[in-house]
Amino acid sequence: MHGKTSYPIAFSPLDLGFTRLKNRFLMGSMHTGLEELPNGFPRMARYFAERAKGGVGMIITGGISPNIEGGSGAKLSTSEEAQAHREITDAVHKADPEVKICMQILHMGPLARGKYAVAPSAVRSRIARAAPIELDAAGIEKQLDDFVNCAVKAKEAGYDGVEVIGSAGYLISTFLVQKTNLRTDEWGGPFENRMRFAVECIRRIRQAVGDQFILIFRIAAMDMLEGGMSWDEVVQLAKAIEEVGANIISTHFTWHEAAVPTIATMVPRAAFTGVTGRLKKHLGIPLITSNRINMPSVAEEVLRRGDADIVSMARPMLADADLVVKAWEGREDEINTCIACNQACLDHTFTGQEVSCLVNPRACHETKLNYLPVAKIKKLAVVGAGPAGLAFSEIAASRGHHVTLFEQSSEIGGQFNLAKQIPGKEEFHETIRYFRRTIDKYSILLNLNCKVTVSQLVKEGFDEVIVATGITPRVPDLPGITHEKAVGYIDVISGNRAVGRKVAIMGAGGIGFDVAELISHTGKSAALDRQIFAQEWGIDFDNHPRGGVTGVKPVVASADREITLLQRKATPVGRGLGKTTGWTHRITLNRRGVKMINGVEYLKIDDLGLHLLINNEHQILDVDTVVICAGQTSQRGIYDELTDKGVKVHLIGGAFEAAELDAKRAINQAAHLAAQV
Ligand code: NAP
Ligand code: SF4
């Protein structure tokens, strides 16, 4: 790549002696589910090749197990399996011979799926179904042999290196920590023994693969476990790993079972890189840092501070395959920024669905969903500039259609304009910025403050009309629903109506939780302040007690309000929230004293408050305000009338189906329609 850049450090090459990385942008490892699909390899080849073309310096694949016990769903232990990986390594090297691709070796240990989970001791993880089988001495040697064999096969498959994951609660990390390693032989007891497995693993791999192969060790630099690794142990391990031949150390934060968010959207950008910076002072080899680094400016700042030598971005590369090349060319405002929602990536991984991205439905679907130039240009009208209308307009216009976008309000963004008001969801500003830019880039004719009529659409002679008019909040059929105490969520979030000190929230879906977050919150958003975030989650960055959290009590500031979050279902409140983020919202609200009650029946709202049946008992919640968060109904707007007039019309997003609507589904549906139209 040639030209000037605003990110001189990020774009400087990194010399590893026998090879070099062309820049400091790393596409971090992320399991996509493609690894174990029958047609997964051609899909992965395309997925990674697009990111290689998009400018990253190095790619780490999703985790591949060294054996059946490793349990990640895909293993590499034979030459035949290595042959299948050739498709990936060839595609990446063909896309850009300068790009390095390393395979992650993932042995899940006690978190392995299936019946072969093994670990140093039979200690069940909080998030595993069963206790693992305790390895005997021969079993440990076998695991080490399998790690070595896997690395050798990765080299045979054409990878430039391997990353060995020694964190997150997977096998290697369970040797390191006292609570999961109860052994009394040479693999347990004092830290020197507990780190033996990790060190032996790297030492033996290096011996087997030779000097000309990138070897990365991923360390839990702050494991977020009560009684986890001390800082001295982290340093001791990292130094030992360097000594036995690793080229790079990659810092990771948290184990999956820890109750501290490290990648969710409420985590401040680059919150953890300071920990990498401290470790870097002890080592001679380069360090990778990660977590919530989603824009090139953040990456450059992290590198400028000297926190790391390489910056890992995993989800941001799902959101935009061309992030790096856009940064190089000064087109940052065209970057489709990862908003750290986890909705289509990690939530899918942990529920066994194929991974994609909420803001980029092509992610991991590169062979299936393509936005090809059109043969016949159409004149298209899109009604509604919410997520569905915007995504459709962008993609259709990028293919060459002439798109006119009508929006009745004064701004684009629809429901995203509400989401961005919620503390911890500030990243939605980026998505709106992205769409605003695409409107200019693809010359989409935007008409704000325009409630377009059927006759206008017919008169202007559009070939097709896309109705993306969204939703209207559901108003429950309840006596007193028009009482002055009852307020809709849109009015509350947009600040049009104040809420009192005692508040009931009717409906505990995503919006009910958002409202509870907004009105229970006080002061600056923790997502914008690392110190506040650390206090709220009980992390001590300065003193680094064991795991970073041992003995640190979370301190949560909350607004002076009594809040009750209600739902009719008997299921636990918040169960329907995202798999990987729901728990953070439940914990936060619990700490702020928000009461959550399920199984209620609403009776009426009057001057006394909200009347309910709870366990068949009549109760009155003496509240000043009842915020209605009872879901939505579709707003089909002009769809039926247009159909009657014989206009070719499509219905997308919330207007199509409001039930359980979310932006992921709306954008995905819009993208598929825009790819075909
Ligand atoms: P929702 O998830 O459908 O929840 C609304 C809740 O209102 C329902 O769970 C239902 O629970 C209750 N309800 C339904 N009809 C009712 C009635 N007639 N009277 C009283 N209560 C009624 O809708 P939402 O919370 O508005 O969220 C909309 C969409 O945006 C969802 O798909 C959500 O996932 C998405 N969203 C996601 C996030 C996120 O962070 N991922 C955040 C915000 C929104 P009961 O019947 O059990 O009371
Ligand atoms: Fe980022 Fe959300 Fe896309 Fe995952 S789904 S990559 S978190 S924007």
XYZ file of C-alpha atoms and ligand atoms in Angstrom:
733
model
C 0.000 0.000 0.000
C 1.220 3.492 -0.769
C 0.337 6.932 0.392
C 0.143 8.932 3.590
C -1.458 7.725 6.740
C -2.724 9.240 9.966
C -1.635 6.073 11.739
C 2.133 5.893 11.265
C 2.789 3.443 14.084
C -0.049 1.095 13.208
C 1.176 0.980 9.626
C 4.835 0.458 10.472
C 6.142 -3.044 9.803
C 7.212 -5.328 12.632
C 10.380 -7.334 12.228
C 10.268 -10.797 13.769
C 13.791 -11.698 12.617
C 13.042 -14.447 10.149
C 9.910 -12.721 8.860
C 8.028 -9.455 9.208
C 4.500 -8.242 9.610
C 3.596 -5.513 7.152
C 1.634 -3.579 9.770
C 0.412 -3.826 13.364
C -3.215 -4.673 12.624
C -4.056 -8.221 13.626
C -7.311 -9.954 12.882
C -7.742 -11.745 16.214
C -9.017 -15.264 16.624
C -12.720 -15.812 16.627
C -14.617 -19.052 16.368
C -17.178 -18.634 13.604
C -18.818 -22.060 13.481
C -17.581 -22.454 9.894
C -14.744 -24.597 11.244
C -17.040 -27.571 11.697
C -19.468 -27.128 8.804
C -19.247 -29.586 5.873
C -18.693 -26.709 3.411
C -16.829 -24.611 5.959
C -13.372 -24.551 4.379
C -14.265 -22.788 1.113
C -16.318 -20.340 3.149
C -13.471 -19.700 5.588
C -11.050 -19.333 2.692
C -13.171 -16.568 1.204
C -13.844 -14.948 4.581
C -10.160 -14.749 5.489
C -9.016 -13.825 1.965
C -11.342 -10.811 1.976
C -9.773 -9.636 5.249
C -6.281 -10.223 3.818
C -7.223 -8.079 0.826
C -8.653 -5.591 3.286
C -5.174 -4.852 4.596
C -4.585 -6.687 7.895
C -1.006 -7.633 8.668
C -1.737 -10.956 10.289
C -4.743 -13.216 10.788
C -5.346 -15.748 13.545
C -7.950 -18.368 12.711
C -10.681 -19.600 15.014
C -9.650 -22.277 17.473
C -8.772 -25.741 16.162
C -8.292 -28.563 18.650
C -5.207 -30.738 18.720
C -7.275 -33.850 19.488
C -10.806 -35.073 20.273
C -10.431 -34.129 23.926
C -9.795 -30.523 22.846
C -13.476 -30.321 22.038
C -13.705 -27.190 19.884
C -15.632 -29.047 17.185
C -12.782 -29.028 14.650
C -9.466 -30.783 15.084
C -6.164 -30.933 13.266
C -4.083 -33.991 13.949
C -3.643 -35.741 10.586
C -2.086 -34.883 7.231
C -5.462 -35.376 5.607
C -6.961 -32.716 7.850
C -3.968 -30.472 7.146
C -4.700 -30.774 3.434
C -8.166 -29.285 3.956
C -6.622 -26.222 5.624
C -4.540 -25.607 2.490
C -7.587 -24.024 0.928
C -7.484 -21.317 3.606
C -3.750 -20.667 3.671
C -3.504 -20.620 -0.137
C -6.423 -18.213 -0.445
C -4.933 -15.806 2.072
C -1.440 -15.897 0.614
C -2.866 -15.463 -2.865
C -4.922 -12.476 -1.741
C -1.757 -10.880 -0.366
C 1.516 -12.812 -0.080
C 2.654 -10.396 2.631
C -0.182 -11.290 5.001
C 0.597 -13.897 7.645
C -1.963 -16.383 8.811
C -1.559 -18.361 12.030
C -3.818 -21.106 13.292
C -5.040 -20.997 16.834
C -4.605 -24.239 18.747
C -7.495 -24.431 21.157
C -7.760 -27.164 23.734
C -10.887 -26.367 25.701
C -10.022 -28.628 28.646
C -12.908 -28.575 31.130
C -15.024 -26.494 28.727
C -14.756 -29.063 25.923
C -18.002 -30.201 24.402
C -18.669 -33.929 24.480
C -17.705 -36.589 26.933
C -13.911 -36.393 26.733
C -13.312 -33.166 28.643
C -10.019 -33.422 30.506
C -8.245 -31.151 32.971
C -5.491 -31.201 35.588
C -8.147 -31.860 38.253
C -11.788 -32.886 38.176
C -13.044 -29.396 39.018
C -16.262 -28.430 37.250
C -16.324 -24.964 35.764
C -19.298 -22.781 36.693
C -20.230 -22.762 33.009
C -19.626 -26.438 32.182
C -22.254 -29.159 32.362
C -20.038 -31.702 34.094
C -16.725 -32.088 35.816
C -13.813 -33.004 33.506
C -11.773 -36.189 33.762
C -8.571 -35.713 35.742
C -5.511 -36.383 33.588
C -2.922 -38.820 34.869
C 0.779 -38.308 34.132
C 0.592 -40.281 30.869
C -2.512 -38.344 29.882
C -0.654 -35.068 30.362
C 2.188 -36.264 28.157
C -0.339 -37.309 25.515
C -1.942 -33.867 25.524
C 1.471 -32.251 25.096
C 2.334 -34.599 22.241
C -0.961 -33.712 20.581
C -0.280 -29.969 20.870
C 3.099 -30.506 19.209
C 1.639 -32.704 16.486
C -1.074 -30.125 15.803
C 1.499 -27.346 15.382
C 3.515 -29.532 13.004
C 0.388 -30.244 10.963
C -0.448 -26.522 10.905
C 2.963 -25.883 9.381
C 2.311 -28.638 6.867
C -1.002 -26.923 6.049
C 0.799 -23.769 5.022
C 0.202 -21.617 8.076
C 2.864 -19.062 8.951
C 2.558 -19.903 12.609
C 0.314 -20.965 15.454
C -1.220 -19.272 18.450
C -1.552 -21.447 21.536
C -4.340 -20.261 23.767
C -3.335 -20.400 27.408
C -6.214 -18.403 28.856
C -9.999 -18.140 29.194
C -10.528 -21.242 31.343
C -9.306 -23.624 28.646
C -6.927 -26.497 29.355
C -3.619 -24.680 29.698
C -5.024 -21.978 31.951
C -6.592 -24.512 34.309
C -3.093 -25.766 35.124
C -2.075 -22.232 36.099
C -4.701 -21.427 38.686
C -4.941 -22.971 42.142
C -8.684 -23.495 42.196
C -8.613 -25.686 39.069
C -5.286 -27.376 39.715
C -5.376 -29.458 42.886
C -2.525 -31.734 41.852
C 0.369 -32.603 44.101
C 2.710 -34.020 41.436
C 5.133 -32.000 39.314
C 2.194 -30.438 37.394
C 0.567 -28.908 40.491
C 1.389 -27.167 43.766
C 3.811 -24.223 43.562
C 3.485 -21.903 40.570
C 6.648 -23.276 38.975
C 4.846 -26.606 38.732
C 1.501 -25.139 37.679
C 3.092 -23.292 34.781
C 5.057 -26.351 33.658
C 2.391 -27.499 31.195
C 2.280 -24.126 29.403
C 6.029 -23.815 29.266
C 6.575 -27.402 28.123
C 3.946 -26.949 25.450
C 5.704 -23.939 23.934
C 9.191 -25.424 24.392
C 8.258 -28.683 22.650
C 6.357 -26.962 19.838
C 9.335 -24.726 19.144
C 11.655 -27.728 19.014
C 9.342 -29.486 16.581
C 8.554 -26.637 14.182
C 11.984 -25.029 14.002
C 12.886 -21.338 14.175
C 11.118 -20.109 11.054
C 7.556 -20.414 12.302
C 5.592 -17.807 14.240
C 4.733 -19.050 17.717
C 2.312 -16.978 19.770
C 1.206 -17.702 23.320
C -2.050 -16.198 24.556
C -1.792 -15.424 28.244
C -4.491 -14.415 30.722
C -2.842 -11.172 31.774
C -5.790 -10.500 34.104
C -7.986 -13.547 34.504
C -10.722 -11.795 36.550
C -10.959 -14.739 38.940
C -11.154 -14.483 42.711
C -7.875 -16.149 43.674
C -6.682 -16.146 40.056
C -3.139 -15.473 38.899
C -1.130 -12.842 40.731
C 0.731 -10.221 38.749
C 4.077 -11.788 39.681
C 2.852 -15.108 38.319
C 1.736 -13.499 35.062
C 5.183 -11.952 34.635
C 6.968 -15.170 35.620
C 4.965 -17.178 33.109
C 5.403 -14.664 30.291
C 9.171 -14.563 30.821
C 9.401 -18.347 30.851
C 7.340 -18.544 27.662
C 9.644 -16.038 26.005
C 12.665 -18.032 27.101
C 11.465 -21.282 25.555
C 10.916 -19.758 22.152
C 7.633 -17.879 21.691
C 7.906 -15.034 19.160
C 4.947 -13.067 20.444
C 2.808 -12.940 23.578
C -0.824 -12.061 23.156
C -2.618 -10.721 26.200
C -6.107 -11.888 26.974
C -8.333 -10.769 29.799
C -10.787 -12.868 31.751
C -11.913 -16.446 31.829
C -15.293 -17.221 30.308
C -16.671 -18.089 33.731
C -15.700 -14.765 35.328
C -18.486 -12.293 36.019
C -16.715 -9.243 34.620
C -17.505 -7.976 31.124
C -14.406 -7.499 28.983
C -15.776 -7.123 25.459
C -19.404 -6.021 25.809
C -20.405 -2.621 24.538
C -20.398 -1.098 28.034
C -16.643 -1.796 28.310
C -14.690 1.361 27.485
C -12.620 1.247 24.335
C -9.131 -0.187 24.924
C -9.895 -0.542 28.637
C -7.355 -3.279 29.257
C -4.371 -2.297 27.149
C -2.608 -0.699 30.114
C -2.187 -4.196 31.564
C -0.409 -5.281 28.371
C 1.733 -2.170 28.662
C 2.881 -3.170 32.130
C 3.749 -6.682 30.973
C 5.627 -5.333 27.981
C 8.181 -3.725 30.300
C 9.283 -7.192 31.413
C 9.671 -8.805 27.985
C 11.865 -8.539 24.935
C 9.414 -10.056 22.417
C 6.462 -8.176 20.916
C 3.077 -8.119 22.629
C -0.409 -8.146 21.214
C -3.193 -6.354 23.021
C -6.917 -6.539 22.431
C -10.465 -5.927 23.677
C -12.730 -3.122 22.539
C -10.296 -1.663 20.039
C -12.672 -0.969 17.210
C -11.290 1.961 15.241
C -7.844 2.724 13.788
C -7.516 5.852 15.905
C -7.906 3.728 19.039
C -5.304 1.267 17.743
C -2.836 4.045 16.962
C -3.302 5.608 20.389
C -2.699 2.264 22.123
C 0.502 1.747 20.130
C 1.596 5.353 20.653
C 1.247 4.914 24.424
C 3.574 1.928 24.108
C 1.008 -0.480 25.520
C 1.675 -3.071 22.814
C 3.399 -3.780 19.503
C 0.391 -5.238 17.707
C -3.289 -4.513 18.073
C -5.798 -7.302 17.750
C -9.236 -6.649 16.333
C -11.500 -9.633 15.956
C -15.109 -8.474 15.848
C -14.225 -5.194 14.047
C -12.943 -7.325 11.165
C -16.308 -9.065 10.986
C -18.040 -5.709 10.889
C -15.807 -4.388 8.112
C -13.404 -6.516 6.079
C -11.817 -3.340 4.679
C -11.216 -1.554 7.959
C -7.445 -1.413 7.511
C -7.403 -0.289 3.896
C -9.978 2.387 4.714
C -7.727 3.591 7.543
C -4.767 3.715 5.151
C -6.675 5.682 2.557
C -8.073 8.200 5.047
C -11.603 6.841 4.699
C -12.217 6.217 8.416
C -15.693 7.693 8.121
C -16.526 4.788 5.784
C -15.665 2.174 8.407
C -18.617 0.092 9.505
C -17.722 0.065 13.173
C -18.231 -2.910 15.445
C -20.637 -1.784 18.163
C -19.668 -4.661 20.502
C -23.261 -5.884 20.704
C -22.288 -9.578 20.333
C -25.734 -10.224 18.904
C -24.754 -11.963 15.672
C -21.245 -13.099 16.579
C -20.621 -14.410 20.089
C -24.281 -14.899 20.955
C -24.465 -17.146 17.894
C -21.256 -18.983 18.796
C -22.587 -19.805 22.232
C -25.978 -20.889 20.946
C -24.600 -23.091 18.166
C -25.624 -20.792 15.294
C -23.460 -19.635 12.404
C -21.656 -16.445 13.209
C -22.280 -13.238 11.332
C -22.409 -9.565 12.234
C -25.338 -7.330 13.092
C -23.989 -4.416 11.064
C -22.557 -6.595 8.275
C -24.646 -9.651 7.382
C -22.068 -10.673 4.773
C -19.600 -11.605 7.510
C -18.981 -15.364 7.278
C -21.456 -15.486 4.391
C -19.083 -14.168 1.724
C -19.770 -17.053 -0.625
C -23.533 -16.697 -0.281
C -24.432 -13.039 0.019
C -22.909 -10.768 -2.586
C -23.683 -7.257 -3.676
C -22.975 -7.414 -7.410
C -23.275 -4.492 -9.823
C -26.728 -4.405 -11.414
C -27.392 -5.095 -15.077
C -30.477 -2.874 -15.143
C -30.589 0.229 -13.009
C -33.884 0.723 -11.179
C -35.426 3.763 -9.618
C -36.168 2.722 -6.034
C -37.979 4.497 -3.226
C -37.260 3.536 0.350
C -39.711 4.747 2.959
C -38.181 4.936 6.423
C -34.558 5.619 7.389
C -34.259 3.237 10.325
C -31.775 0.328 10.329
C -33.666 -1.667 7.671
C -34.260 1.270 5.310
C -30.695 2.510 5.664
C -29.100 -0.889 5.104
C -31.275 -1.518 2.073
C -30.529 1.919 0.601
C -26.796 1.565 1.073
C -26.521 -1.847 -0.535
C -28.957 -1.211 -3.379
C -27.271 2.092 -4.228
C -23.797 0.550 -3.999
C -24.905 -1.932 -6.651
C -25.879 0.916 -8.950
C -29.591 1.481 -8.368
C -30.954 5.006 -7.997
C -32.296 5.226 -4.471
C -34.492 7.891 -2.940
C -34.929 7.647 0.816
C -37.885 9.244 2.605
C -37.893 9.795 6.362
C -40.659 11.533 8.233
C -38.495 12.639 11.171
C -35.647 15.115 11.057
C -32.850 12.544 11.300
C -31.843 9.150 10.048
C -31.332 6.169 12.367
C -34.791 5.200 13.612
C -34.559 3.059 16.760
C -30.759 3.472 16.808
C -31.371 7.063 17.889
C -32.972 5.681 21.040
C -30.295 3.050 21.594
C -27.486 5.620 21.433
C -29.038 7.488 24.405
C -28.581 4.497 26.712
C -25.422 4.657 28.839
C -23.135 1.922 27.548
C -24.593 1.975 24.041
C -22.771 5.010 22.742
C -21.307 2.966 19.869
C -24.621 3.292 18.011
C -23.474 6.823 17.132
C -20.874 5.146 14.906
C -23.462 3.134 12.987
C -25.476 6.251 12.305
C -22.290 8.037 11.217
C -21.542 5.137 8.877
C -24.962 5.251 7.248
C -24.821 9.044 6.965
C -21.586 8.639 5.035
C -22.981 5.969 2.738
C -25.849 8.291 1.819
C -23.286 10.756 0.451
C -20.998 8.127 -0.989
C -23.669 6.423 -3.055
C -25.601 9.604 -3.887
C -28.767 8.430 -2.177
C -31.402 11.154 -2.375
C -32.399 11.736 1.237
C -35.660 13.501 2.072
C -35.931 14.236 5.791
C -39.087 15.618 7.446
C -40.981 14.027 4.596
C -44.068 11.908 5.144
C -44.269 10.662 1.600
C -47.706 9.855 0.207
C -48.837 7.074 -2.067
C -49.798 9.505 -4.794
C -46.354 11.130 -4.670
C -44.659 7.739 -4.992
C -46.911 6.739 -7.861
C -46.462 10.091 -9.573
C -42.686 9.936 -9.400
C -42.771 6.599 -11.197
C -40.553 4.461 -8.987
C -39.906 0.964 -10.288
C -40.181 -0.495 -6.812
C -40.938 0.802 -3.342
C -39.425 -0.574 -0.158
C -41.512 0.094 2.921
C -39.364 0.194 6.050
C -41.634 2.271 8.222
C -40.744 0.395 11.387
C -42.856 -0.058 14.437
C -45.157 1.661 16.855
C -44.905 0.894 20.547
C -47.611 -1.463 21.757
C -50.130 0.149 24.086
C -51.527 -2.514 26.410
C -55.266 -2.668 26.721
C -55.418 -1.795 30.420
C -57.678 0.460 32.499
C -55.822 3.700 33.213
C -53.322 3.287 30.375
C -53.919 6.946 29.487
C -53.415 8.053 33.110
C -50.770 10.768 33.480
C -48.515 8.316 35.359
C -48.250 6.132 32.240
C -45.444 7.109 29.871
C -44.167 5.458 26.688
C -40.536 4.382 26.453
C -39.803 6.597 23.473
C -40.741 9.692 25.459
C -38.574 8.573 28.361
C -35.490 7.669 26.327
C -35.671 10.734 24.137
C -36.043 12.909 27.243
C -39.471 14.302 26.332
C -41.042 13.103 29.589
C -39.435 13.051 33.025
C -39.919 10.081 35.303
C -40.574 10.297 39.029
C -38.638 8.822 41.966
C -40.735 5.675 42.172
C -41.009 3.947 38.818
C -42.543 0.730 37.523
C -41.364 -0.558 34.152
C -43.997 -2.624 32.393
C -42.181 -5.148 30.185
C -38.684 -6.552 30.692
C -37.470 -7.100 27.136
C -34.407 -5.349 25.700
C -36.137 -1.979 25.898
C -37.368 -2.482 29.479
C -33.778 -3.217 30.482
C -32.521 -0.218 28.515
C -34.993 2.057 30.281
C -34.032 0.595 33.668
C -30.372 1.215 32.833
C -31.073 4.791 31.771
C -33.141 5.839 34.763
C -31.123 3.980 37.416
C -27.891 5.432 36.111
C -26.193 8.544 37.415
C -23.050 10.441 36.453
C -20.824 9.694 33.480
C -21.359 6.549 31.443
C -18.923 3.854 32.577
C -18.360 3.020 28.913
C -16.631 6.369 28.543
C -14.512 6.206 31.672
C -12.146 3.366 32.525
C -11.979 4.258 36.230
C -15.750 4.269 36.667
C -15.956 1.003 34.743
C -13.270 -0.538 36.979
C -15.122 0.590 40.123
C -18.460 -0.719 38.900
C -17.026 -4.147 38.179
C -14.571 -4.435 41.050
C -11.355 -4.375 39.012
C -8.157 -2.982 40.479
C -5.985 -2.047 37.517
C -3.362 -0.309 39.676
C -2.522 -2.936 42.267
C -3.490 -6.018 40.282
C -4.513 -8.317 43.136
C -4.925 -11.972 42.102
C -6.952 -12.051 38.900
C -7.227 -8.259 39.052
C -10.365 -8.596 41.169
C -9.628 -10.562 44.352
C -11.037 -8.755 47.365
C -12.213 -5.748 45.319
C -15.837 -4.830 45.949
C -17.791 -3.319 43.068
C -18.909 0.216 43.840
C -22.003 1.192 41.908
C -23.441 4.671 41.893
C -27.152 4.773 41.216
C -29.824 7.368 40.782
C -32.055 8.087 43.767
C -34.984 6.041 42.484
C -37.017 3.010 43.429
C -37.411 1.017 40.253
C -39.393 -2.159 39.676
C -38.999 -4.075 36.419
C -42.002 -6.251 35.683
C -42.967 -9.039 33.357
C -45.953 -11.344 32.990
C -44.007 -14.449 32.019
C -42.973 -16.792 34.809
C -39.454 -17.156 33.398
C -36.577 -15.360 35.130
C -36.525 -11.661 34.262
C -33.971 -10.999 31.523
C -33.780 -14.542 30.238
C -34.511 -13.387 26.678
C -31.549 -10.993 26.586
C -28.384 -11.805 24.645
C -26.547 -14.911 25.834
C -23.209 -13.165 26.296
C -24.433 -9.788 27.510
C -27.727 -10.367 29.360
C -25.946 -11.285 32.581
C -24.076 -7.969 32.648
C -27.365 -6.052 32.529
C -28.955 -8.222 35.207
C -25.944 -7.810 37.519
C -25.776 -4.039 36.986
C -29.449 -3.499 37.718
C -29.342 -5.805 40.749
C -26.422 -3.841 42.132
C -28.376 -0.645 41.631
C -31.234 -2.069 43.651
C -33.687 -2.448 40.759
C -36.372 -4.964 41.801
C -37.317 -7.545 39.199
C -40.648 -9.342 39.450
C -41.941 -11.999 37.064
C -45.310 -13.710 36.760
C -47.350 -10.546 37.341
C -50.763 -9.651 35.975
C -51.434 -5.979 35.351
C -54.853 -4.748 36.567
C -54.952 -0.975 36.218
C -53.133 2.321 36.642
C -54.689 5.046 38.770
C -53.752 7.801 41.236
C -52.530 5.160 43.687
C -50.125 3.652 41.207
C -49.972 0.345 39.352
C -52.376 -2.377 40.487
C -51.095 -5.916 40.027
C -51.718 -9.512 40.844
C -48.547 -11.123 42.134
C -48.974 -14.780 43.118
C -52.708 -14.146 42.875
C -52.496 -11.434 45.516
C -53.680 -7.937 44.770
C -50.896 -5.426 45.267
C -50.491 -1.771 44.474
C -47.107 -0.448 43.460
C -47.135 3.088 44.783
C -45.270 4.657 41.883
C -45.074 8.093 40.286
C -44.468 6.749 36.805
C -45.249 3.589 34.855
C -42.999 3.282 31.796
C -44.653 1.169 29.123
C -42.112 -1.125 27.435
C -44.573 -3.695 26.153
C -43.030 -4.403 22.756
C -44.134 -3.142 19.382
C -46.535 -3.624 16.546
C -45.707 -3.272 12.880
C -46.319 0.000 11.142
C -47.132 -1.082 7.611
C -47.810 2.498 6.670
C -48.572 2.785 2.990
C -47.769 -0.797 2.064
C -51.335 -2.028 1.491
C -52.378 1.046 -0.453
C -49.349 0.764 -2.735
C -50.082 -2.904 -3.329
C -53.669 -2.031 -4.226
C -52.379 0.484 -6.740
C -50.322 -2.237 -8.414
C -46.948 -0.825 -7.347
C -44.199 -3.405 -6.845
C -43.604 -3.059 -3.133
C -41.541 -4.821 -0.458
C -41.965 -4.746 3.298
C -38.873 -5.034 5.519
C -37.722 -4.630 9.121
C -40.160 -3.882 11.909
C -42.818 -2.956 9.395
C -42.669 -6.539 8.178
C -42.695 -8.272 11.550
C -42.443 -6.432 14.849
C -42.537 -9.440 17.172
C -39.099 -10.023 18.663
C -37.794 -7.571 16.108
C -34.228 -6.560 16.464
C -31.772 -4.650 14.350
C -29.932 -7.844 13.464
C -32.954 -9.312 11.748
C -33.964 -6.003 10.154
C -30.522 -5.389 8.607
C -30.130 -8.995 7.528
C -33.499 -8.968 5.778
C -32.722 -5.623 4.134
C -29.336 -6.881 2.916
C -30.800 -10.000 1.322
C -33.473 -8.015 -0.478
C -30.991 -5.362 -1.618
C -28.679 -8.080 -2.977
C -31.444 -9.375 -5.232
C -33.458 -6.353 -6.294
P -39.781 -7.346 23.506
O -38.444 -7.939 23.637
O -40.774 -7.986 22.650
O -40.322 -7.221 25.006
C -41.509 -6.576 25.346
C -42.103 -7.265 26.542
O -43.356 -6.661 26.801
C -42.385 -8.719 26.278
O -41.264 -9.484 26.701
C -43.657 -8.983 27.031
O -43.299 -9.633 28.240
C -44.222 -7.611 27.329
N -45.532 -7.452 26.706
C -45.914 -7.822 25.473
N -47.188 -7.507 25.254
C -47.637 -6.918 26.383
C -48.865 -6.376 26.775
N -49.929 -6.372 25.966
N -48.958 -5.857 27.998
C -47.914 -5.843 28.830
N -46.724 -6.358 28.516
C -46.576 -6.885 27.306
O -39.700 -5.852 23.021
P -38.701 -4.690 23.426
O -38.199 -4.808 24.808
O -39.449 -3.461 23.101
O -37.514 -4.861 22.458
C -37.714 -4.790 21.042
C -36.620 -5.488 20.306
O -35.432 -4.754 20.378
C -36.344 -6.851 20.909
O -36.206 -7.816 19.903
C -35.064 -6.684 21.588
O -34.301 -7.863 21.541
C -34.413 -5.566 20.821
N -33.550 -4.875 21.735
C -32.373 -5.441 21.987
C -31.552 -4.864 22.894
C -30.225 -5.468 23.176
O -29.490 -4.946 23.965
N -29.862 -6.573 22.586
C -31.918 -3.718 23.554
C -33.140 -3.156 23.267
C -33.971 -3.760 22.354
P -44.416 -10.277 29.193
O -45.574 -10.600 28.340
O -43.777 -11.465 29.809
O -44.679 -9.234 30.210
Fe -19.464 -6.345 16.459
Fe -22.066 -6.764 16.989
Fe -21.011 -7.337 14.591
Fe -20.403 -8.842 16.690
S -22.428 -8.612 15.784
S -18.997 -8.080 15.154
S -20.291 -7.304 18.269
S -21.206 -5.308 15.528
